[in-house]
């Protein structure tokens, strides 16, 4: 291994994951993390900002700060999804229904369920994805 470090990437908003996720123990102050996220000087995309606060296969935790009328367009993932509303209120469309989450409420979606998220008011959520392990033998 060499001691040469890669040049900083000018479009990188945060330290690289190898630095952010290093170590054996990780504690988070979600209120403080939301304040930092909302204070970032780049424009929000689709009315929301997001940061992966921790990732170690098969689990990823992503913190979202939504502006009023912000949205996360329909998508799906191959993992089990939990949407925990931390602040405000969120509308989650899934399986042809609409779920309204208030602060403190949680919605769990099985893998591959198409869903979207909308915030009528400034809101925040913690999204956790548990990717399915491939148990097939080669």
Tab-separated table of N, CA, C and O in Angstrom:
chain	number	residue	atom	x	y	z
A	1	UNK	N	0.839	-1.193	0.000
A	1	UNK	CA	0.000	0.000	0.000
A	1	UNK	C	0.873	1.241	0.000
A	1	UNK	O	1.886	1.291	0.658
A	2	UNK	N	0.423	2.269	-0.659
A	2	UNK	CA	1.201	3.499	-0.678
A	2	UNK	C	0.565	4.513	0.256
A	2	UNK	O	-0.578	4.386	0.659
A	3	UNK	N	1.334	5.538	0.599
A	3	UNK	CA	0.834	6.611	1.454
A	3	UNK	C	0.197	7.730	0.644
A	3	UNK	O	-0.171	8.749	1.191
A	4	UNK	N	0.080	7.540	-0.659
A	4	UNK	CA	-0.487	8.563	-1.513
A	4	UNK	C	-1.999	8.588	-1.311
A	4	UNK	O	-2.665	7.559	-1.366
A	5	UNK	N	-2.530	9.776	-1.046
A	5	UNK	CA	-3.977	9.924	-0.872
A	5	UNK	C	-4.578	10.490	-2.138
A	5	UNK	O	-3.952	11.292	-2.829
A	6	UNK	N	-5.781	10.057	-2.430
A	6	UNK	CA	-6.472	10.555	-3.610
A	6	UNK	C	-6.767	12.042	-3.435
A	6	UNK	O	-7.029	12.507	-2.330
A	7	UNK	N	-6.718	12.761	-4.537
A	7	UNK	CA	-7.042	14.188	-4.492
A	7	UNK	C	-8.504	14.347	-4.116
A	7	UNK	O	-9.349	13.539	-4.507
A	8	UNK	N	-8.837	15.365	-3.319
A	8	UNK	CA	-10.238	15.584	-2.956
A	8	UNK	C	-11.093	15.792	-4.192
A	8	UNK	O	-10.667	16.411	-5.152
A	9	UNK	N	-12.287	15.258	-4.173
A	9	UNK	CA	-13.210	15.430	-5.285
A	9	UNK	C	-13.996	16.709	-5.046
A	9	UNK	O	-14.658	16.849	-4.024
A	10	UNK	N	-13.946	17.658	-5.991
A	10	UNK	CA	-14.587	18.954	-5.777
A	10	UNK	C	-16.104	18.877	-5.616
A	10	UNK	O	-16.701	19.720	-4.980
A	11	UNK	N	-16.750	17.842	-6.166
A	11	UNK	CA	-18.202	17.755	-6.065
A	11	UNK	C	-18.659	16.926	-4.867
A	11	UNK	O	-19.847	16.778	-4.635
A	12	UNK	N	-17.740	16.412	-4.071
A	12	UNK	CA	-18.091	15.602	-2.905
A	12	UNK	C	-18.590	16.522	-1.797
A	12	UNK	O	-17.949	17.499	-1.447
A	13	UNK	N	-19.770	16.198	-1.248
A	13	UNK	CA	-20.377	17.012	-0.201
A	13	UNK	C	-19.874	16.646	1.187
A	13	UNK	O	-19.917	17.467	2.098
A	14	UNK	N	-19.429	15.410	1.350
A	14	UNK	CA	-19.061	14.899	2.666
A	14	UNK	C	-17.806	14.039	2.561
A	14	UNK	O	-17.438	13.635	1.458
A	15	UNK	N	-17.197	13.718	3.696
A	15	UNK	CA	-16.061	12.787	3.643
A	15	UNK	C	-16.502	11.462	3.015
A	15	UNK	O	-17.688	11.098	3.091
A	16	UNK	N	-15.578	10.719	2.423
A	16	UNK	CA	-15.946	9.453	1.781
A	16	UNK	C	-16.442	8.425	2.814
A	16	UNK	O	-16.095	8.501	3.998
A	17	UNK	N	-17.253	7.467	2.350
A	17	UNK	CA	-17.788	6.459	3.263
A	17	UNK	C	-16.726	5.733	4.079
A	17	UNK	O	-16.948	5.422	5.245
A	18	UNK	N	-15.566	5.474	3.488
A	18	UNK	CA	-14.527	4.762	4.233
A	18	UNK	C	-14.134	5.515	5.499
A	18	UNK	O	-13.767	4.902	6.504
A	19	UNK	N	-14.246	6.836	5.488
A	19	UNK	CA	-13.964	7.639	6.684
A	19	UNK	C	-15.198	7.731	7.579
A	19	UNK	O	-15.105	7.576	8.786
A	20	UNK	N	-16.355	7.976	6.983
A	20	UNK	CA	-17.572	8.166	7.782
A	20	UNK	C	-18.007	6.905	8.506
A	20	UNK	O	-18.579	6.975	9.589
A	21	UNK	N	-17.761	5.733	7.919
A	21	UNK	CA	-18.250	4.490	8.499
A	21	UNK	C	-17.151	3.691	9.192
A	21	UNK	O	-17.362	2.535	9.554
A	22	UNK	N	-15.981	4.283	9.384
A	22	UNK	CA	-14.872	3.591	10.045
A	22	UNK	C	-15.183	3.401	11.528
A	22	UNK	O	-15.958	4.149	12.117
A	23	UNK	N	-14.585	2.411	12.122
A	23	UNK	CA	-14.751	2.183	13.550
A	23	UNK	C	-15.768	1.105	13.847
A	23	UNK	O	-16.507	0.653	12.978
A	24	UNK	N	-15.797	0.705	15.095
A	24	UNK	CA	-16.647	-0.404	15.523
A	24	UNK	C	-17.970	0.042	16.140
A	24	UNK	O	-18.897	-0.750	16.248
A	25	UNK	N	-18.066	1.282	16.602
A	25	UNK	CA	-19.261	1.774	17.274
A	25	UNK	C	-19.664	3.102	16.653
A	25	UNK	O	-18.809	3.942	16.375
A	26	UNK	N	-20.960	3.278	16.465
A	26	UNK	CA	-21.450	4.498	15.825
A	26	UNK	C	-22.678	4.997	16.569
A	26	UNK	O	-23.677	4.286	16.661
A	27	UNK	N	-22.597	6.199	17.096
A	27	UNK	CA	-23.726	6.821	17.795
A	27	UNK	C	-24.135	8.052	17.000
A	27	UNK	O	-23.284	8.777	16.473
A	28	UNK	N	-25.446	8.303	16.911
A	28	UNK	CA	-25.943	9.407	16.102
A	28	UNK	C	-26.911	10.258	16.896
A	28	UNK	O	-27.779	9.749	17.588
A	29	UNK	N	-26.771	11.563	16.759
A	29	UNK	CA	-27.731	12.525	17.269
A	29	UNK	C	-28.525	12.957	16.037
A	29	UNK	O	-28.053	13.772	15.239
A	30	UNK	N	-29.699	12.371	15.848
A	30	UNK	CA	-30.453	12.613	14.620
A	30	UNK	C	-30.906	14.056	14.483
A	30	UNK	O	-30.953	14.589	13.375
A	31	UNK	N	-31.224	14.720	15.608
A	31	UNK	CA	-31.597	16.147	15.533
A	31	UNK	C	-30.434	16.967	15.006
A	31	UNK	O	-30.606	17.819	14.132
A	32	UNK	N	-29.248	16.740	15.542
A	32	UNK	CA	-28.064	17.481	15.094
A	32	UNK	C	-27.741	17.151	13.637
A	32	UNK	O	-27.397	18.041	12.853
A	33	UNK	N	-27.865	15.877	13.261
A	33	UNK	CA	-27.588	15.482	11.884
A	33	UNK	C	-28.572	16.146	10.915
A	33	UNK	O	-28.183	16.568	9.823
A	34	UNK	N	-29.835	16.266	11.334
A	34	UNK	CA	-30.824	16.958	10.494
A	34	UNK	C	-30.489	18.438	10.355
A	34	UNK	O	-30.615	19.010	9.262
A	35	UNK	N	-30.053	19.079	11.439
A	35	UNK	CA	-29.674	20.496	11.365
A	35	UNK	C	-28.517	20.685	10.391
A	35	UNK	O	-28.530	21.599	9.571
A	36	UNK	N	-27.515	19.805	10.459
A	36	UNK	CA	-26.378	19.884	9.533
A	36	UNK	C	-26.831	19.660	8.094
A	36	UNK	O	-26.401	20.370	7.184
A	37	UNK	N	-27.694	18.682	7.903
A	37	UNK	CA	-28.176	18.375	6.565
A	37	UNK	C	-28.934	19.566	5.981
A	37	UNK	O	-28.709	19.963	4.837
A	38	UNK	N	-29.801	20.165	6.765
A	38	UNK	CA	-30.586	21.314	6.294
A	38	UNK	C	-29.712	22.548	6.062
A	38	UNK	O	-30.090	23.429	5.286
A	39	UNK	N	-28.566	22.629	6.717
A	39	UNK	CA	-27.678	23.789	6.593
A	39	UNK	C	-26.718	23.676	5.414
A	39	UNK	O	-26.016	24.641	5.109
A	40	UNK	N	-26.669	22.550	4.741
A	40	UNK	CA	-25.757	22.408	3.606
A	40	UNK	C	-26.074	23.461	2.552
A	40	UNK	O	-27.244	23.808	2.336
A	41	UNK	N	-25.018	23.957	1.897
A	41	UNK	CA	-25.199	25.095	1.002
A	41	UNK	C	-25.514	24.723	-0.448
A	41	UNK	O	-25.489	25.568	-1.315
A	42	UNK	N	-25.827	23.494	-0.707
A	42	UNK	CA	-26.240	23.119	-2.063
A	42	UNK	C	-27.765	23.055	-2.122
A	42	UNK	O	-28.423	22.877	-1.102
A	43	UNK	N	-28.341	23.214	-3.310
A	43	UNK	CA	-29.803	23.179	-3.404
A	43	UNK	C	-30.345	21.775	-3.152
A	43	UNK	O	-29.700	20.778	-3.470
A	44	UNK	N	-31.526	21.714	-2.574
A	44	UNK	CA	-32.203	20.438	-2.364
A	44	UNK	C	-32.684	19.911	-3.719
A	44	UNK	O	-33.053	20.684	-4.596
A	45	UNK	N	-32.661	18.617	-3.890
A	45	UNK	CA	-33.134	18.000	-5.130
A	45	UNK	C	-34.524	17.426	-4.873
A	45	UNK	O	-34.708	16.678	-3.917
A	46	UNK	N	-35.494	17.795	-5.686
A	46	UNK	CA	-36.893	17.358	-5.528
A	46	UNK	C	-37.439	17.688	-4.139
A	46	UNK	O	-38.287	16.983	-3.608
A	47	UNK	N	-36.919	18.765	-3.543
A	47	UNK	CA	-37.426	19.208	-2.258
A	47	UNK	C	-36.960	18.387	-1.075
A	47	UNK	O	-37.589	18.405	-0.021
A	48	UNK	N	-35.851	17.663	-1.240
A	48	UNK	CA	-35.305	16.933	-0.096
A	48	UNK	C	-33.789	16.845	-0.176
A	48	UNK	O	-33.197	16.994	-1.235
A	49	UNK	N	-33.201	16.650	0.973
A	49	UNK	CA	-31.768	16.387	1.099
A	49	UNK	C	-31.641	15.047	1.799
A	49	UNK	O	-32.507	14.678	2.584
A	50	UNK	N	-30.558	14.353	1.548
A	50	UNK	CA	-30.372	13.062	2.187
A	50	UNK	C	-28.895	12.806	2.431
A	50	UNK	O	-28.038	13.331	1.725
A	51	UNK	N	-28.631	11.995	3.449
A	51	UNK	CA	-27.274	11.569	3.735
A	51	UNK	C	-27.331	10.146	4.271
A	51	UNK	O	-28.182	9.827	5.110
A	52	UNK	N	-26.470	9.303	3.747
A	52	UNK	CA	-26.335	7.960	4.302
A	52	UNK	C	-25.532	8.109	5.576
A	52	UNK	O	-24.374	8.524	5.541
A	53	UNK	N	-26.174	7.824	6.719
A	53	UNK	CA	-25.466	8.001	7.985
A	53	UNK	C	-24.675	6.765	8.371
A	53	UNK	O	-23.708	6.864	9.124
A	54	UNK	N	-25.085	5.606	7.839
A	54	UNK	CA	-24.293	4.403	8.091
A	54	UNK	C	-24.657	3.346	7.063
A	54	UNK	O	-25.816	3.212	6.672
A	55	UNK	N	-23.634	2.601	6.655
A	55	UNK	CA	-23.845	1.508	5.722
A	55	UNK	C	-22.838	0.415	6.017
A	55	UNK	O	-21.634	0.664	6.073
A	56	UNK	N	-23.350	-0.746	6.265
A	56	UNK	CA	-22.525	-1.947	6.351
A	56	UNK	C	-23.409	-3.077	5.876
A	56	UNK	O	-24.463	-3.340	6.467
A	57	UNK	N	-23.009	-3.689	4.795
A	57	UNK	CA	-23.832	-4.714	4.184
A	57	UNK	C	-24.275	-5.724	5.234
A	57	UNK	O	-23.466	-6.146	6.046
A	58	UNK	N	-25.551	-6.013	5.262
A	58	UNK	CA	-26.613	-5.730	4.302
A	58	UNK	C	-27.506	-4.544	4.679
A	58	UNK	O	-28.578	-4.390	4.119
A	59	UNK	N	-27.085	-3.695	5.642
A	59	UNK	CA	-27.966	-2.642	6.162
A	59	UNK	C	-27.444	-1.254	5.788
A	59	UNK	O	-26.248	-0.976	5.893
A	60	UNK	N	-28.389	-0.372	5.381
A	60	UNK	CA	-28.073	1.029	5.096
A	60	UNK	C	-29.090	1.901	5.812
A	60	UNK	O	-30.290	1.613	5.781
A	61	UNK	N	-28.612	2.972	6.474
A	61	UNK	CA	-29.476	3.949	7.137
A	61	UNK	C	-29.297	5.292	6.431
A	61	UNK	O	-28.169	5.787	6.330
A	62	UNK	N	-30.409	5.873	5.957
A	62	UNK	CA	-30.360	7.139	5.236
A	62	UNK	C	-31.288	8.134	5.927
A	62	UNK	O	-32.456	7.833	6.170
A	63	UNK	N	-30.752	9.311	6.237
A	63	UNK	CA	-31.517	10.373	6.869
A	63	UNK	C	-31.990	11.342	5.790
A	63	UNK	O	-31.194	11.779	4.955
A	64	UNK	N	-33.287	11.667	5.795
A	64	UNK	CA	-33.877	12.574	4.812
A	64	UNK	C	-34.459	13.783	5.525
A	64	UNK	O	-35.132	13.644	6.550
A	65	UNK	N	-34.232	14.959	4.956
A	65	UNK	CA	-34.881	16.197	5.394
A	65	UNK	C	-35.676	16.714	4.202
A	65	UNK	O	-35.104	17.031	3.152
A	66	UNK	N	-36.993	16.768	4.354
A	66	UNK	CA	-37.875	17.223	3.285
A	66	UNK	C	-38.292	18.661	3.521
A	66	UNK	O	-38.618	19.046	4.643
A	67	UNK	N	-38.307	19.437	2.452
A	67	UNK	CA	-38.955	20.750	2.466
A	67	UNK	C	-40.452	20.508	2.308
A	67	UNK	O	-40.873	19.412	1.896
A	68	UNK	N	-41.264	21.518	2.585
A	68	UNK	CA	-42.693	21.411	2.287
A	68	UNK	C	-42.844	21.092	0.804
A	68	UNK	O	-42.163	21.692	-0.040
A	69	UNK	N	-43.666	20.137	0.477
A	69	UNK	CA	-43.919	19.673	-0.884
A	69	UNK	C	-42.753	18.914	-1.507
A	69	UNK	O	-42.733	18.701	-2.723
A	70	UNK	N	-41.809	18.494	-0.700
A	70	UNK	CA	-40.707	17.674	-1.201
A	70	UNK	C	-41.185	16.259	-1.480
A	70	UNK	O	-42.191	15.806	-0.942
A	71	UNK	N	-40.444	15.566	-2.335
A	71	UNK	CA	-40.856	14.215	-2.685
A	71	UNK	C	-39.668	13.316	-2.986
A	71	UNK	O	-38.583	13.779	-3.335
A	72	UNK	N	-39.914	12.049	-2.836
A	72	UNK	CA	-39.006	10.994	-3.265
A	72	UNK	C	-39.832	10.189	-4.258
A	72	UNK	O	-40.829	9.554	-3.881
A	73	UNK	N	-39.480	10.276	-5.515
A	73	UNK	CA	-40.293	9.666	-6.571
A	73	UNK	C	-40.338	8.148	-6.449
A	73	UNK	O	-39.483	7.544	-5.816
A	74	UNK	N	-41.336	7.569	-7.100
A	74	UNK	CA	-41.521	6.121	-7.000
A	74	UNK	C	-40.255	5.369	-7.381
A	74	UNK	O	-39.601	5.680	-8.382
A	75	UNK	N	-39.941	4.390	-6.567
A	75	UNK	CA	-38.784	3.539	-6.774
A	75	UNK	C	-39.028	2.238	-6.019
A	75	UNK	O	-40.021	2.088	-5.326
A	76	UNK	N	-38.115	1.331	-6.129
A	76	UNK	CA	-38.170	0.075	-5.387
A	76	UNK	C	-36.755	-0.360	-5.085
A	76	UNK	O	-35.810	0.087	-5.741
A	77	UNK	N	-36.616	-1.205	-4.098
A	77	UNK	CA	-35.311	-1.752	-3.765
A	77	UNK	C	-35.475	-3.228	-3.432
A	77	UNK	O	-36.564	-3.663	-3.054
A	78	UNK	N	-34.417	-3.981	-3.574
A	78	UNK	CA	-34.474	-5.423	-3.350
A	78	UNK	C	-34.385	-5.784	-1.870
A	78	UNK	O	-34.290	-6.951	-1.536
A	79	UNK	N	-34.418	-4.795	-1.000
A	79	UNK	CA	-34.331	-5.068	0.430
A	79	UNK	C	-35.596	-4.701	1.174
A	79	UNK	O	-36.476	-4.016	0.649
A	80	UNK	N	-35.676	-5.155	2.416
A	80	UNK	CA	-36.754	-4.778	3.322
A	80	UNK	C	-36.551	-3.313	3.692
A	80	UNK	O	-35.448	-2.908	4.068
A	81	UNK	N	-37.600	-2.498	3.579
A	81	UNK	CA	-37.504	-1.058	3.800
A	81	UNK	C	-38.300	-0.679	5.040
A	81	UNK	O	-39.440	-1.100	5.198
A	82	UNK	N	-37.695	0.129	5.909
A	82	UNK	CA	-38.447	0.737	7.006
A	82	UNK	C	-38.362	2.246	6.834
A	82	UNK	O	-37.292	2.796	6.559
A	83	UNK	N	-39.509	2.896	6.946
A	83	UNK	CA	-39.607	4.353	6.864
A	83	UNK	C	-40.096	4.827	8.222
A	83	UNK	O	-41.222	4.540	8.612
A	84	UNK	N	-39.228	5.521	8.941
A	84	UNK	CA	-39.539	6.024	10.281
A	84	UNK	C	-39.662	7.536	10.182
A	84	UNK	O	-38.670	8.219	9.919
A	85	UNK	N	-40.871	8.059	10.369
A	85	UNK	CA	-41.098	9.497	10.320
A	85	UNK	C	-40.575	10.106	11.622
A	85	UNK	O	-41.015	9.738	12.710
A	86	UNK	N	-39.629	11.017	11.513
A	86	UNK	CA	-39.018	11.650	12.683
A	86	UNK	C	-39.651	12.992	13.028
A	86	UNK	O	-39.752	13.358	14.202
A	87	UNK	N	-40.045	13.739	12.000
A	87	UNK	CA	-40.641	15.074	12.166
A	87	UNK	C	-41.696	15.279	11.101
A	87	UNK	O	-41.589	14.734	9.996
A	88	UNK	N	-42.694	16.077	11.412
A	88	UNK	CA	-43.698	16.439	10.415
A	88	UNK	C	-44.633	15.290	10.092
A	88	UNK	O	-44.996	14.493	10.958
A	89	UNK	N	-44.975	15.182	8.813
A	89	UNK	CA	-45.887	14.148	8.339
A	89	UNK	C	-45.499	13.763	6.920
A	89	UNK	O	-45.150	14.625	6.113
A	90	UNK	N	-45.578	12.484	6.625
A	90	UNK	CA	-45.226	11.966	5.314
A	90	UNK	C	-46.379	11.155	4.753
A	90	UNK	O	-47.079	10.457	5.502
A	91	UNK	N	-46.559	11.220	3.457
A	91	UNK	CA	-47.502	10.358	2.757
A	91	UNK	C	-46.682	9.392	1.926
A	91	UNK	O	-45.851	9.814	1.121
A	92	UNK	N	-46.917	8.117	2.133
A	92	UNK	CA	-46.175	7.080	1.418
A	92	UNK	C	-47.165	6.293	0.571
A	92	UNK	O	-48.122	5.715	1.094
A	93	UNK	N	-46.943	6.305	-0.728
A	93	UNK	CA	-47.759	5.515	-1.632
A	93	UNK	C	-47.102	4.170	-1.840
A	93	UNK	O	-45.920	4.100	-2.174
A	94	UNK	N	-47.858	3.077	-1.606
A	94	UNK	CA	-47.330	1.727	-1.790
A	94	UNK	C	-48.488	0.764	-2.000
A	94	UNK	O	-49.519	0.873	-1.329
A	95	UNK	N	-48.327	-0.159	-2.914
A	95	UNK	CA	-49.316	-1.197	-3.198
A	95	UNK	C	-50.705	-0.631	-3.467
A	95	UNK	O	-51.712	-1.164	-3.010
A	96	UNK	N	-50.768	0.479	-4.163
A	96	UNK	CA	-52.039	1.083	-4.515
A	96	UNK	C	-52.714	1.825	-3.379
A	96	UNK	O	-53.800	2.368	-3.548
A	97	UNK	N	-52.090	1.885	-2.202
A	97	UNK	CA	-52.660	2.589	-1.058
A	97	UNK	C	-51.814	3.781	-0.677
A	97	UNK	O	-50.730	3.997	-1.206
A	98	UNK	N	-52.337	4.562	0.258
A	98	UNK	CA	-51.608	5.722	0.764
A	98	UNK	C	-51.535	5.604	2.279
A	98	UNK	O	-52.555	5.374	2.934
A	99	UNK	N	-50.341	5.728	2.818
A	99	UNK	CA	-50.108	5.646	4.254
A	99	UNK	C	-49.633	7.004	4.733
A	99	UNK	O	-48.699	7.566	4.167
A	100	UNK	N	-50.278	7.530	5.757
A	100	UNK	CA	-49.875	8.805	6.335
A	100	UNK	C	-49.128	8.521	7.619
A	100	UNK	O	-49.665	7.866	8.523
A	101	UNK	N	-47.894	8.975	7.681
A	101	UNK	CA	-47.056	8.766	8.858
A	101	UNK	C	-46.836	10.087	9.574
A	101	UNK	O	-46.450	11.074	8.949
A	102	UNK	N	-47.066	10.105	10.860
A	102	UNK	CA	-46.758	11.250	11.717
A	102	UNK	C	-45.444	10.945	12.437
A	102	UNK	O	-45.002	9.795	12.482
A	103	UNK	N	-44.846	11.966	13.032
A	103	UNK	CA	-43.608	11.775	13.790
A	103	UNK	C	-43.797	10.643	14.785
A	103	UNK	O	-44.798	10.577	15.493
A	104	UNK	N	-42.843	9.727	14.787
A	104	UNK	CA	-42.892	8.585	15.703
A	104	UNK	C	-43.507	7.338	15.107
A	104	UNK	O	-43.500	6.291	15.735
A	105	UNK	N	-44.033	7.425	13.880
A	105	UNK	CA	-44.643	6.255	13.254
A	105	UNK	C	-43.698	5.629	12.232
A	105	UNK	O	-42.836	6.302	11.660
A	106	UNK	N	-43.893	4.338	11.999
A	106	UNK	CA	-43.001	3.533	11.174
A	106	UNK	C	-43.819	2.721	10.183
A	106	UNK	O	-44.877	2.182	10.542
A	107	UNK	N	-43.332	2.619	8.952
A	107	UNK	CA	-43.936	1.782	7.928
A	107	UNK	C	-42.866	0.812	7.441
A	107	UNK	O	-41.719	1.210	7.216
A	108	UNK	N	-43.237	-0.448	7.290
A	108	UNK	CA	-42.307	-1.469	6.809
A	108	UNK	C	-42.826	-2.009	5.487
A	108	UNK	O	-44.001	-2.364	5.371
A	109	UNK	N	-41.945	-2.071	4.494
A	109	UNK	CA	-42.278	-2.578	3.162
A	109	UNK	C	-41.397	-3.770	2.836
A	109	UNK	O	-40.173	-3.708	3.027
A	110	UNK	N	-42.005	-4.807	2.342
A	110	UNK	CA	-41.235	-5.983	1.909
A	110	UNK	C	-40.392	-5.610	0.676
A	110	UNK	O	-40.654	-4.611	0.012
A	111	UNK	N	-39.384	-6.431	0.362
A	111	UNK	CA	-38.542	-6.146	-0.804
A	111	UNK	C	-39.347	-6.009	-2.092
A	111	UNK	O	-40.370	-6.663	-2.282
A	112	UNK	N	-38.884	-5.121	-2.946
A	112	UNK	CA	-39.407	-4.897	-4.296
A	112	UNK	C	-40.800	-4.270	-4.352
A	112	UNK	O	-41.457	-4.322	-5.396
A	113	UNK	N	-41.263	-3.655	-3.262
A	113	UNK	CA	-42.554	-2.958	-3.286
A	113	UNK	C	-42.313	-1.538	-3.809
A	113	UNK	O	-41.574	-0.767	-3.193
A	114	UNK	N	-42.911	-1.173	-4.951
A	114	UNK	CA	-42.758	0.198	-5.439
A	114	UNK	C	-43.398	1.158	-4.434
A	114	UNK	O	-44.478	0.876	-3.896
A	115	UNK	N	-42.708	2.268	-4.172
A	115	UNK	CA	-43.237	3.248	-3.219
A	115	UNK	C	-42.696	4.630	-3.536
A	115	UNK	O	-41.668	4.785	-4.193
A	116	UNK	N	-43.432	5.646	-3.077
A	116	UNK	CA	-42.990	7.033	-3.176
A	116	UNK	C	-43.290	7.700	-1.842
A	116	UNK	O	-44.080	7.195	-1.046
A	117	UNK	N	-42.622	8.826	-1.603
A	117	UNK	CA	-42.798	9.557	-0.345
A	117	UNK	C	-43.008	11.023	-0.678
A	117	UNK	O	-42.287	11.590	-1.501
A	118	UNK	N	-43.976	11.629	-0.016
A	118	UNK	CA	-44.259	13.057	-0.187
A	118	UNK	C	-44.422	13.702	1.181
A	118	UNK	O	-44.951	13.092	2.104
A	119	UNK	N	-43.991	14.952	1.264
A	119	UNK	CA	-44.102	15.715	2.514
A	119	UNK	C	-44.882	16.992	2.224
A	119	UNK	O	-44.419	17.840	1.477
A	120	UNK	N	-46.056	17.132	2.806
A	120	UNK	CA	-46.856	18.344	2.623
A	120	UNK	C	-46.276	19.500	3.430
A	120	UNK	O	-46.490	20.659	3.105
A	121	UNK	N	-45.526	19.176	4.464
A	121	UNK	CA	-44.876	20.179	5.318
A	121	UNK	C	-43.428	19.752	5.516
A	121	UNK	O	-43.058	18.627	5.178
A	122	UNK	N	-42.593	20.631	6.056
A	122	UNK	CA	-41.215	20.262	6.345
A	122	UNK	C	-41.232	19.030	7.247
A	122	UNK	O	-41.940	18.998	8.258
A	123	UNK	N	-40.492	18.003	6.859
A	123	UNK	CA	-40.534	16.720	7.565
A	123	UNK	C	-39.175	16.050	7.489
A	123	UNK	O	-38.294	16.470	6.739
A	124	UNK	N	-39.034	14.979	8.265
A	124	UNK	CA	-37.789	14.210	8.245
A	124	UNK	C	-38.103	12.741	8.440
A	124	UNK	O	-39.094	12.382	9.094
A	125	UNK	N	-37.263	11.889	7.859
A	125	UNK	CA	-37.432	10.451	8.045
A	125	UNK	C	-36.080	9.772	8.086
A	125	UNK	O	-35.090	10.274	7.545
A	126	UNK	N	-36.077	8.633	8.761
A	126	UNK	CA	-34.938	7.728	8.737
A	126	UNK	C	-35.373	6.519	7.934
A	126	UNK	O	-36.340	5.838	8.295
A	127	UNK	N	-34.698	6.288	6.821
A	127	UNK	CA	-34.974	5.158	5.950
A	127	UNK	C	-33.914	4.102	6.225
A	127	UNK	O	-32.722	4.408	6.228
A	128	UNK	N	-34.354	2.884	6.463
A	128	UNK	CA	-33.425	1.782	6.661
A	128	UNK	C	-33.737	0.709	5.636
A	128	UNK	O	-34.900	0.355	5.440
A	129	UNK	N	-32.701	0.229	4.964
A	129	UNK	CA	-32.850	-0.827	3.975
A	129	UNK	C	-32.007	-2.007	4.425
A	129	UNK	O	-30.816	-1.856	4.706
A	130	UNK	N	-32.647	-3.167	4.506
A	130	UNK	CA	-31.974	-4.429	4.825
A	130	UNK	C	-31.965	-5.243	3.528
A	130	UNK	O	-32.998	-5.808	3.165
A	131	UNK	N	-30.839	-5.254	2.855
A	131	UNK	CA	-30.768	-5.964	1.574
A	131	UNK	C	-30.861	-7.456	1.820
A	131	UNK	O	-30.353	-7.978	2.809
A	132	UNK	N	-31.511	-8.133	0.886
A	132	UNK	CA	-31.618	-9.583	0.993
A	132	UNK	C	-30.270	-10.206	0.673
A	132	UNK	O	-29.577	-9.766	-0.242
A	133	UNK	N	-29.931	-11.205	1.446
A	133	UNK	CA	-28.711	-11.942	1.193
A	133	UNK	C	-28.980	-12.983	0.111
A	133	UNK	O	-30.027	-13.622	0.111
A	134	UNK	N	-28.051	-13.127	-0.809
A	134	UNK	CA	-28.186	-14.143	-1.843
A	134	UNK	C	-27.693	-15.455	-1.242
A	134	UNK	O	-26.508	-15.620	-0.967
A	135	UNK	N	-28.613	-16.366	-1.000
A	135	UNK	CA	-28.258	-17.641	-0.372
A	135	UNK	C	-28.084	-18.761	-1.384
A	135	UNK	O	-27.872	-19.911	-1.008
A	136	UNK	N	-28.164	-18.416	-2.657
A	136	UNK	CA	-27.966	-19.448	-3.697
A	136	UNK	C	-26.507	-19.889	-3.722
A	136	UNK	O	-25.611	-19.090	-3.509
A	137	UNK	N	-26.281	-21.143	-3.999
A	137	UNK	CA	-24.915	-21.623	-4.134
A	137	UNK	C	-24.476	-21.451	-5.571
A	137	UNK	O	-25.285	-21.587	-6.500
A	138	UNK	N	-23.206	-21.138	-5.786
A	138	UNK	CA	-22.726	-20.921	-7.161
A	138	UNK	C	-22.724	-22.182	-7.987
A	138	UNK	O	-22.749	-23.243	-7.563
